[in-house]
Short mmCIF file of C-alpha atoms and ligand atoms in Angstrom, two decimals:
data_model
loop_
_atom_site.label_atom_id
_atom_site.label_comp_id
_atom_site.label_asym_id
_atom_site.label_seq_id
_atom_site.Cartn_x
_atom_site.Cartn_y
_atom_site.Cartn_z
CA MET A 1 130.80 94.33 118.16
CA ARG A 2 128.70 92.81 120.95
CA GLY A 3 125.04 92.43 120.02
CA GLU A 4 125.78 93.08 116.36
CA ASN A 5 124.07 90.57 114.08
CA LYS A 6 126.46 89.86 111.23
CA ASP A 7 125.00 88.75 107.94
CA GLN A 8 125.83 85.07 107.38
CA ASN A 9 127.33 85.60 103.93
CA GLN A 10 129.44 88.44 105.18
CA MET A 11 130.72 86.22 107.96
CA LYS A 12 131.51 83.47 105.49
CA ASN A 13 133.42 85.94 103.32
CA ASP A 14 135.34 87.15 106.33
CA LEU A 15 136.25 83.59 107.17
CA MET A 16 137.44 82.91 103.64
CA LYS A 17 139.76 85.90 103.83
CA LEU A 18 141.48 84.71 106.97
CA PRO A 19 144.93 83.22 106.45
CA ARG A 20 145.39 79.49 106.74
CA PRO A 21 146.41 78.69 110.27
CA THR A 22 149.93 77.65 111.10
CA ILE A 23 150.53 74.46 113.02
CA SER A 24 151.97 76.42 115.89
CA GLU A 25 148.54 77.94 116.41
CA MET A 26 147.45 74.41 117.31
CA THR A 27 144.57 74.89 115.00
CA TRP A 28 141.51 72.96 114.59
CA VAL A 29 140.73 72.42 111.01
CA TRP A 30 140.17 74.98 108.33
CA LEU A 31 138.68 73.04 105.46
CA PRO A 32 135.44 71.66 106.85
CA LEU A 33 134.31 75.07 108.02
CA GLN A 34 135.13 76.59 104.68
CA GLN A 35 133.32 73.95 102.69
CA LYS A 36 130.07 73.99 104.53
CA GLU A 37 127.18 76.36 104.22
CA MET A 38 126.89 78.49 107.29
CA SER A 39 123.93 77.23 109.30
CA GLY A 40 122.18 79.43 111.86
CA LYS A 41 123.81 77.44 114.66
CA ARG A 42 127.22 77.84 113.05
CA ALA A 43 126.89 81.62 112.86
CA LEU A 44 125.73 81.81 116.47
CA PHE A 45 128.57 79.49 117.48
CA LEU A 46 131.13 81.78 115.87
CA GLN A 47 129.55 84.82 117.43
CA HIS A 48 128.78 83.68 120.95
CA VAL A 49 130.78 80.58 121.87
CA ALA A 50 134.33 81.46 122.88
CA GLN A 51 136.97 79.70 120.81
CA THR A 52 140.64 79.02 121.34
CA SER A 53 141.91 79.18 117.78
CA GLY A 54 141.21 81.31 114.76
CA MET A 55 139.89 78.35 112.80
CA PRO A 56 137.60 76.07 114.76
CA LEU A 57 136.91 72.67 113.27
CA GLY A 58 133.23 73.47 113.45
CA ILE A 59 131.74 69.99 113.08
CA GLU A 60 128.10 70.58 113.96
CA VAL A 61 127.44 67.55 116.13
CA SER A 62 124.13 65.82 115.73
CA HIS A 63 124.80 62.74 117.85
CA ALA A 64 127.52 60.25 118.68
CA SER A 65 127.47 56.53 119.25
CA GLY A 66 130.21 53.94 119.71
CA MET A 67 133.12 54.72 117.40
CA TYR A 68 131.32 57.45 115.43
CA ILE A 69 130.33 61.09 115.66
CA TYR A 70 127.61 62.26 113.23
CA ASP A 71 127.15 65.83 112.05
CA THR A 72 123.87 67.58 111.31
CA ARG A 73 124.35 66.93 107.59
CA GLY A 74 124.50 63.20 108.16
CA LYS A 75 128.25 62.89 107.68
CA LYS A 76 129.80 60.19 109.83
CA TYR A 77 133.25 60.58 111.40
CA LEU A 78 135.22 57.63 112.72
CA ASP A 79 136.65 58.85 116.01
CA PHE A 80 140.40 58.17 116.08
CA ASP A 81 141.03 60.80 118.75
CA SER A 82 138.50 60.12 121.56
CA GLY A 83 138.31 63.86 122.29
CA ILE A 84 141.98 63.48 123.27
CA SER A 85 141.85 60.21 125.17
CA VAL A 86 138.49 60.76 126.84
CA SER A 87 135.96 58.48 125.13
CA SER A 88 137.79 55.23 125.78
CA LEU A 89 134.52 53.29 125.80
CA GLY A 90 133.34 55.09 122.69
CA HIS A 91 130.41 57.46 122.67
CA CYS A 92 127.29 56.99 124.77
CA HIS A 93 128.16 53.54 126.06
CA PRO A 94 124.70 52.21 127.03
CA ILE A 95 125.79 51.09 130.51
CA VAL A 96 127.35 54.48 131.25
CA VAL A 97 124.26 56.28 129.92
CA LYS A 98 122.02 54.13 132.13
CA ALA A 99 124.19 54.87 135.18
CA VAL A 100 123.94 58.60 134.49
CA GLN A 101 120.17 58.42 134.05
CA ARG A 102 119.67 56.38 137.18
CA GLN A 103 121.83 58.66 139.31
CA ALA A 104 120.24 61.83 137.90
CA GLU A 105 116.86 60.49 138.94
CA THR A 106 118.10 59.57 142.42
CA TYR A 107 120.06 62.64 143.50
CA MET A 108 122.34 65.10 141.81
CA HIS A 109 124.24 67.70 143.79
CA THR A 110 124.02 67.53 147.56
CA MET A 111 127.46 68.30 149.00
CA VAL A 112 130.79 66.90 147.90
CA TYR A 113 134.44 67.08 149.12
CA GLY A 114 134.08 64.35 151.66
CA GLU A 115 131.18 65.75 153.70
CA HIS A 116 128.11 63.76 152.67
CA ILE A 117 128.39 60.03 152.24
CA GLN A 118 127.41 59.48 148.62
CA SER A 119 127.28 55.92 147.53
CA PRO A 120 128.78 56.46 144.00
CA GLN A 121 131.85 58.16 145.53
CA VAL A 122 132.33 55.53 148.23
CA ASP A 123 131.92 52.63 145.81
CA TYR A 124 134.21 54.24 143.26
CA ALA A 125 136.98 55.08 145.72
CA ALA A 126 136.90 51.59 147.23
CA LEU A 127 136.92 49.89 143.82
CA LEU A 128 139.72 52.08 142.47
CA ALA A 129 141.82 51.56 145.62
CA SER A 130 141.39 47.79 145.24
CA THR A 131 143.16 48.00 141.85
CA LEU A 132 146.09 50.11 143.16
CA PRO A 133 149.11 49.50 145.41
CA HIS A 134 148.69 49.87 149.14
CA GLY A 135 149.86 53.51 149.39
CA LEU A 136 147.16 54.73 147.01
CA ASP A 137 144.02 54.26 149.04
CA SER A 138 142.44 57.70 149.39
CA VAL A 139 140.69 59.48 146.52
CA TYR A 140 140.02 63.22 146.36
CA PHE A 141 137.49 63.91 143.59
CA VAL A 142 137.78 67.07 141.48
CA ASN A 143 136.30 68.40 138.24
CA SER A 144 139.18 68.13 135.78
CA GLY A 145 142.78 67.18 135.16
CA SER A 146 144.05 70.69 135.81
CA GLU A 147 142.29 70.83 139.16
CA ALA A 148 143.85 67.51 140.14
CA VAL A 149 147.26 68.99 139.28
CA GLU A 150 146.58 72.14 141.32
CA ALA A 151 145.45 70.17 144.35
CA ALA A 152 148.47 67.85 144.12
CA LEU A 153 150.91 70.79 144.03
CA LYS A 154 149.20 72.26 147.09
CA LEU A 155 149.34 68.95 148.89
CA ALA A 156 153.04 68.49 148.09
CA ARG A 157 153.91 71.93 149.43
CA LYS A 158 151.92 71.39 152.61
CA VAL A 159 153.25 67.91 153.29
CA THR A 160 156.91 68.76 152.69
CA GLY A 161 156.96 72.41 153.76
CA ARG A 162 159.09 72.98 150.64
CA THR A 163 158.41 75.26 147.67
CA GLU A 164 160.56 73.97 144.83
CA ILE A 165 158.68 72.04 142.15
CA PHE A 166 160.19 70.09 139.26
CA SER A 167 158.45 69.22 136.04
CA CYS A 168 159.80 67.97 132.73
CA ALA A 169 160.53 69.94 129.61
CA ARG A 170 157.76 69.52 127.02
CA ALA A 171 155.27 68.27 129.58
CA TYR A 172 151.66 69.40 129.60
CA HIS A 173 149.75 69.34 132.88
CA GLY A 174 146.82 71.66 132.30
CA SER A 175 145.71 75.18 131.66
CA THR A 176 145.03 76.77 135.06
CA ILE A 177 147.76 79.10 136.30
CA GLY A 178 149.47 76.54 138.57
CA ALA A 179 149.36 73.79 135.97
CA GLU A 180 150.44 76.22 133.27
CA SER A 181 153.43 77.21 135.40
CA LEU A 182 154.79 73.70 134.90
CA ARG A 183 155.11 74.24 131.15
CA SER A 184 158.66 74.67 129.88
CA ASP A 185 157.60 76.66 126.83
CA TYR A 186 158.18 80.23 128.01
CA ASP A 187 157.12 81.68 124.67
CA PHE A 188 153.66 80.53 125.56
CA SER A 189 153.59 81.05 129.31
CA ARG A 190 155.21 84.51 129.33
CA HIS A 191 151.86 85.88 128.17
CA TYR A 192 150.43 84.82 131.50
CA PHE A 193 153.31 85.86 133.79
CA PRO A 194 153.82 85.91 136.67
CA THR A 195 153.38 82.16 136.98
CA VAL A 196 153.90 80.16 140.16
CA PRO A 197 157.43 80.69 141.51
CA GLY A 198 159.80 77.85 142.33
CA VAL A 199 159.17 75.73 139.22
CA ARG A 200 162.23 74.18 137.55
CA HIS A 201 162.51 71.86 134.58
CA ILE A 202 164.50 68.74 133.90
CA VAL A 203 164.87 66.92 130.62
CA PHE A 204 162.59 63.88 130.42
CA ASN A 205 164.35 60.51 130.31
CA ASP A 206 167.71 62.04 131.30
CA ILE A 207 168.88 60.33 134.48
CA SER A 208 171.88 62.65 134.86
CA GLN A 209 169.53 65.57 135.60
CA LEU A 210 167.90 63.88 138.57
CA GLU A 211 170.61 65.09 140.93
CA ARG A 212 169.04 68.56 140.66
CA ILE A 213 166.22 67.16 142.79
CA THR A 214 167.29 67.73 146.39
CA GLU A 215 166.03 67.98 149.98
CA LYS A 216 164.64 71.39 148.97
CA THR A 217 162.27 69.90 146.41
CA ALA A 218 158.61 69.51 147.30
CA CYS A 219 157.65 67.38 144.32
CA LEU A 220 158.44 66.15 140.86
CA ILE A 221 155.48 65.86 138.52
CA LEU A 222 155.71 63.87 135.32
CA GLU A 223 153.77 61.81 132.82
CA PRO A 224 154.86 58.17 132.37
CA VAL A 225 154.36 58.76 128.64
CA GLN A 226 154.81 62.35 127.54
CA ALA A 227 151.71 62.84 125.44
CA GLU A 228 151.83 66.34 124.01
CA ALA A 229 155.53 65.98 123.19
CA GLY A 230 154.39 63.45 120.57
CA ILE A 231 154.15 60.15 122.56
CA ILE A 232 157.46 59.69 124.35
CA PRO A 233 157.37 56.84 126.89
CA ALA A 234 159.63 57.00 129.93
CA THR A 235 162.24 54.28 129.96
CA GLN A 236 162.04 51.70 132.72
CA THR A 237 165.44 52.70 134.11
CA TYR A 238 164.48 56.38 134.08
CA LEU A 239 161.25 55.98 136.04
CA GLN A 240 162.95 53.69 138.52
CA ALA A 241 165.76 56.23 138.98
CA VAL A 242 163.14 58.98 139.37
CA ALA A 243 161.34 57.03 142.08
CA ALA A 244 164.64 56.27 143.88
CA ARG A 245 165.80 59.91 143.78
CA CYS A 246 162.44 61.14 145.07
CA LYS A 247 162.59 58.65 147.94
CA GLU A 248 166.18 59.58 148.77
CA THR A 249 165.38 63.32 148.98
CA GLY A 250 161.90 63.11 150.53
CA THR A 251 160.44 64.60 147.35
CA LEU A 252 156.88 63.60 146.48
CA LEU A 253 156.52 61.86 143.15
CA ILE A 254 153.36 62.96 141.36
CA LEU A 255 152.46 60.90 138.32
CA ASP A 256 150.14 62.57 135.85
CA GLU A 257 148.13 59.72 134.32
CA ILE A 258 145.42 62.04 133.11
CA GLN A 259 146.02 60.98 129.53
CA THR A 260 147.66 57.58 130.05
CA GLY A 261 145.15 56.26 132.59
CA PHE A 262 142.27 53.83 132.32
CA GLY A 263 143.89 51.35 130.00
CA ARG A 264 145.12 53.59 127.21
CA THR A 265 148.66 52.23 127.33
CA GLY A 266 147.69 48.59 127.91
CA SER A 267 147.45 48.44 131.70
CA LEU A 268 144.90 50.21 133.90
CA PHE A 269 147.62 52.78 134.70
CA ALA A 270 150.94 53.06 132.90
CA PHE A 271 153.01 53.15 136.13
CA GLN A 272 151.89 49.62 136.95
CA ARG A 273 154.24 48.30 134.27
CA TYR A 274 157.28 50.23 135.55
CA GLY A 275 157.62 48.61 138.97
CA ILE A 276 157.26 51.93 140.80
CA CYS A 277 154.51 53.61 142.81
CA PRO A 278 153.86 57.36 142.92
CA ASP A 279 153.06 59.27 146.10
CA ILE A 280 150.22 61.00 144.27
CA LEU A 281 148.44 59.68 141.17
CA LEU A 282 146.46 62.10 138.99
CA ILE A 283 143.55 60.90 136.89
CA ALA A 284 140.81 62.51 134.75
CA LYS A 285 139.83 62.36 131.05
CA ALA A 286 138.69 58.75 130.39
CA MET A 287 137.76 58.34 134.06
CA GLY A 288 134.22 59.67 133.58
CA GLY A 289 133.28 57.73 130.46
CA GLY A 290 132.50 61.08 128.81
CA MET A 291 131.47 62.98 131.95
CA PRO A 292 133.74 65.65 133.49
CA VAL A 293 135.63 64.40 136.52
CA GLY A 294 139.16 64.00 137.84
CA ALA A 295 140.86 62.91 141.04
CA LEU A 296 144.09 62.72 142.95
CA VAL A 297 144.85 59.48 144.70
CA ALA A 298 147.34 59.23 147.58
CA SER A 299 147.72 57.55 150.95
CA HIS A 300 145.15 58.25 153.63
CA ALA A 301 147.89 59.84 155.76
CA LEU A 302 148.92 62.25 153.02
CA MET A 303 145.38 63.18 152.11
CA GLN A 304 144.61 63.95 155.77
CA GLN A 305 146.69 67.11 155.28
CA PHE A 306 143.71 68.68 153.55
CA ALA A 307 141.52 68.04 156.60
CA HIS A 308 143.66 69.53 159.37
CA ASN A 309 145.65 72.60 160.28
CA PRO A 310 143.94 74.30 158.53
CA ALA A 311 140.86 72.29 157.58
CA LEU A 312 139.31 72.68 154.12
CA GLY A 313 142.76 72.61 152.50
CA HIS A 314 141.26 72.02 149.09
CA ILE A 315 137.57 72.45 148.43
CA THR A 316 135.47 72.24 145.31
CA THR A 317 131.72 72.74 144.95
CA PHE A 318 131.16 70.23 142.16
CA GLY A 319 134.21 67.94 142.29
CA GLY A 320 133.04 64.34 142.38
CA HIS A 321 129.49 65.19 141.36
CA PRO A 322 127.44 62.03 141.92
CA VAL A 323 126.22 61.86 138.32
CA CYS A 324 129.81 62.04 137.04
CA ILE A 325 130.97 59.48 139.57
CA ALA A 326 128.13 57.13 138.67
CA ALA A 327 129.42 57.34 135.09
CA ALA A 328 132.99 56.81 136.30
CA LEU A 329 131.95 53.80 138.36
CA ALA A 330 130.19 52.20 135.39
CA THR A 331 133.26 52.94 133.23
CA LEU A 332 135.66 51.36 135.71
CA HIS A 333 133.46 48.27 136.07
CA ILE A 334 133.41 47.84 132.30
CA LEU A 335 137.18 48.28 131.97
CA LEU A 336 137.83 45.77 134.75
CA ASN A 337 135.34 43.19 133.48
CA GLU A 338 135.81 43.37 129.73
CA THR A 339 139.00 42.58 127.82
CA TYR A 340 139.53 46.00 126.21
CA ILE A 341 142.71 46.73 128.17
CA GLN A 342 144.25 43.35 127.36
CA GLU A 343 143.52 43.98 123.65
CA VAL A 344 145.22 47.39 123.53
CA GLU A 345 148.65 46.16 122.46
CA THR A 346 147.34 43.97 119.61
CA LYS A 347 145.10 46.75 118.30
CA SER A 348 147.92 49.26 118.52
CA GLN A 349 150.25 46.94 116.63
CA MET A 350 147.67 46.46 113.87
CA ILE A 351 147.37 50.22 113.41
CA VAL A 352 151.14 50.72 113.44
CA ASP A 353 151.71 47.86 110.96
CA ARG A 354 149.16 49.26 108.52
CA LEU A 355 150.62 52.77 108.55
CA GLN A 356 153.17 52.36 105.75
CA HIS A 357 153.51 55.36 103.47
CA PRO A 358 156.40 57.38 101.97
CA LEU A 359 155.21 60.46 103.92
CA ILE A 360 155.57 58.62 107.24
CA GLN A 361 158.96 59.02 108.90
CA SER A 362 158.20 57.00 112.03
CA VAL A 363 155.37 55.86 114.27
CA ARG A 364 155.71 56.04 118.07
CA SER A 365 153.22 54.26 120.26
CA ALA A 366 152.39 53.50 123.86
CA GLY A 367 149.36 51.25 123.48
CA LEU A 368 146.60 53.26 121.84
CA MET A 369 148.47 56.54 122.17
CA ILE A 370 150.09 56.87 118.77
CA GLY A 371 152.19 59.63 117.23
CA VAL A 372 152.77 59.52 113.47
CA GLU A 373 155.75 61.59 112.41
CA LEU A 374 155.83 62.82 108.83
CA THR A 375 158.88 63.36 106.65
CA ASP A 376 157.73 66.95 106.14
CA ALA A 377 156.38 68.91 109.11
CA GLY A 378 154.76 71.36 106.71
CA LEU A 379 152.30 68.68 105.62
CA VAL A 380 150.86 67.72 109.01
CA ASN A 381 148.11 70.29 108.77
CA ASN A 382 147.11 69.10 105.29
CA VAL A 383 147.05 65.46 106.37
CA VAL A 384 144.88 66.20 109.39
CA ASN A 385 142.50 68.26 107.26
CA GLU A 386 142.35 65.62 104.54
CA ALA A 387 141.76 62.81 107.06
CA ILE A 388 138.84 64.71 108.57
CA ALA A 389 137.48 65.41 105.10
CA GLN A 390 137.69 61.61 104.51
CA GLY A 391 135.72 61.08 107.73
CA VAL A 392 138.35 60.05 110.28
CA LEU A 393 139.11 62.30 113.22
CA ILE A 394 142.78 62.63 114.15
CA ASP A 395 144.51 65.42 116.00
CA TYR A 396 147.64 67.50 116.55
CA PHE A 397 150.12 67.55 119.42
CA LEU A 398 150.84 70.67 121.45
CA PHE A 399 154.63 70.35 121.31
CA ASP A 400 155.37 68.21 118.26
CA ASP A 401 154.52 69.84 114.98
CA ARG A 402 156.05 67.02 112.88
CA SER A 403 153.45 64.45 113.97
CA PHE A 404 149.74 63.81 114.20
CA ARG A 405 147.93 61.96 116.95
CA ILE A 406 145.87 58.77 116.88
CA ALA A 407 144.10 57.86 120.14
CA PRO A 408 140.97 55.87 119.29
CA PRO A 409 138.45 54.53 121.80
CA LEU A 410 139.71 51.25 123.27
CA ILE A 411 136.54 49.53 122.07
CA LEU A 412 137.54 49.74 118.42
CA GLY A 413 137.31 46.53 116.43
CA GLU A 414 139.33 45.21 113.52
CA GLU A 415 136.82 46.70 111.08
CA HIS A 416 137.39 50.17 112.56
CA ILE A 417 141.15 49.74 112.39
CA ILE A 418 140.87 48.84 108.71
CA GLU A 419 138.43 51.66 107.95
CA GLY A 420 140.48 54.25 109.86
CA THR A 421 143.90 53.29 108.53
CA ASP A 422 142.57 52.97 104.95
CA LYS A 423 141.19 56.49 105.20
CA LEU A 424 144.41 57.78 106.72
CA LEU A 425 146.48 56.18 103.96
CA HIS A 426 144.15 57.69 101.39
CA ALA A 427 144.54 61.11 103.06
CA LEU A 428 148.34 60.70 103.09
CA GLU A 429 148.33 59.71 99.42
CA THR A 430 146.15 62.69 98.45
CA VAL A 431 148.49 65.08 100.25
CA TYR A 432 151.55 63.29 98.81
CA LYS A 433 150.28 63.67 95.24
CA ASN A 434 149.32 67.32 95.70
CA ARG A 435 152.40 68.46 97.62
N1 LIG B 1 147.63 66.46 132.19
C1 LIG B 1 147.67 65.86 131.00
C2 LIG B 1 148.74 64.83 130.72
C3 LIG B 1 146.75 66.17 130.01
O1 LIG B 1 146.81 65.57 128.81
C4 LIG B 1 145.75 67.13 130.30
C5 LIG B 1 144.70 67.51 129.28
N2 LIG B 1 145.08 67.44 127.95
C6 LIG B 1 145.73 67.73 131.56
C7 LIG B 1 146.68 67.37 132.49
C8 LIG B 1 144.68 68.75 131.92
O2 LIG B 1 143.43 68.17 132.03
P1 LIG B 1 142.12 69.04 131.86
O3 LIG B 1 142.05 69.53 130.46
O4 LIG B 1 141.00 68.10 132.24
O5 LIG B 1 142.22 70.17 132.84
#
């Protein structure tokens, strides 16, 4: 009941009685919460901070630095998840922290969405555009990946005057109602019906389905590597056929690089290795170096649609907040000037090569997005729990319950690869012996 102050022991007992979560609940982890004494913060967290699963992981964060997150009991966790592909430069990169501090002292919110001229936004947009093909020269800053998706769908409808939208089966594009409408998993989305009308699904990597895209289609949105489906890269021929079909039918191609962007797959953006160019590119997650920000990038002509007839086509109070963009600018400078992106493939290969265990069925990778499929889906939960207990953070996938996810910061060194994979192998062995 609201306002009720539950006794800590009672709460702990209640927690112990709860059933172990199933993988389909996309749980966080059960064990750590069970094992720890309930601190005051923990009890207040459970009571007052909204959660999205019955069993939150509940690591009480003390601080984070580089490759590690530390809890309030002094336990150190090697981050092999990056908060799902966010902390690509690790935690609290000193240059990013400095940029945030400097900007916070200079000005914070004044007015965004292209009204005031704010130097972090201008410098960022110009720098980003200089790394992208000619048609991607205008940046609309938003707060998150989902908001970038929403704005892109709006833009596609306005530009084409069409309503039909295609997305791929087992894609994930965000949690707001428009983004959620793109999900093919009706068992999930039916709880939120009615979703946006006009959405249809095609099977990813199946060229024969592309003929369903016609002159009635406003846009096709897809990820170059399907992340939540368990790391499924698009084939070269598929993405080229996608781009050709979109061109032929006047359909806008929206590439969601929210998870694949900023070097994670071994190039600044994954599409750059496919010989295609989207009409709209969506970015977020690692963009802000740990600060919340996203953007859609398109041609100046396309983006002008938000400014005219009617004006204010998409507006957002905080999108492109100068402190976040200062962090994003520092992050982009680091990624462009250091060799982290060039090292992605070698580091990925080292991790993949070291992951040899009878419980492992296969390992799929796209740079430092790695999906490890087990021989027994029923053991994924145990392996994730055991790995976290060993002090290495890994994660689940939304739509692949046979695999666990590895997505470490790009800054990881050989010593972290050895530490992380040793701990993972130990976790696998423990689960193997106790199965
Ligand atoms: N698209 C993809 C591919 C994603 O992975 C995510 C987030 N997991 C989103 C969109 C939504 O981003 P956000 O959570 O910032 O709204």
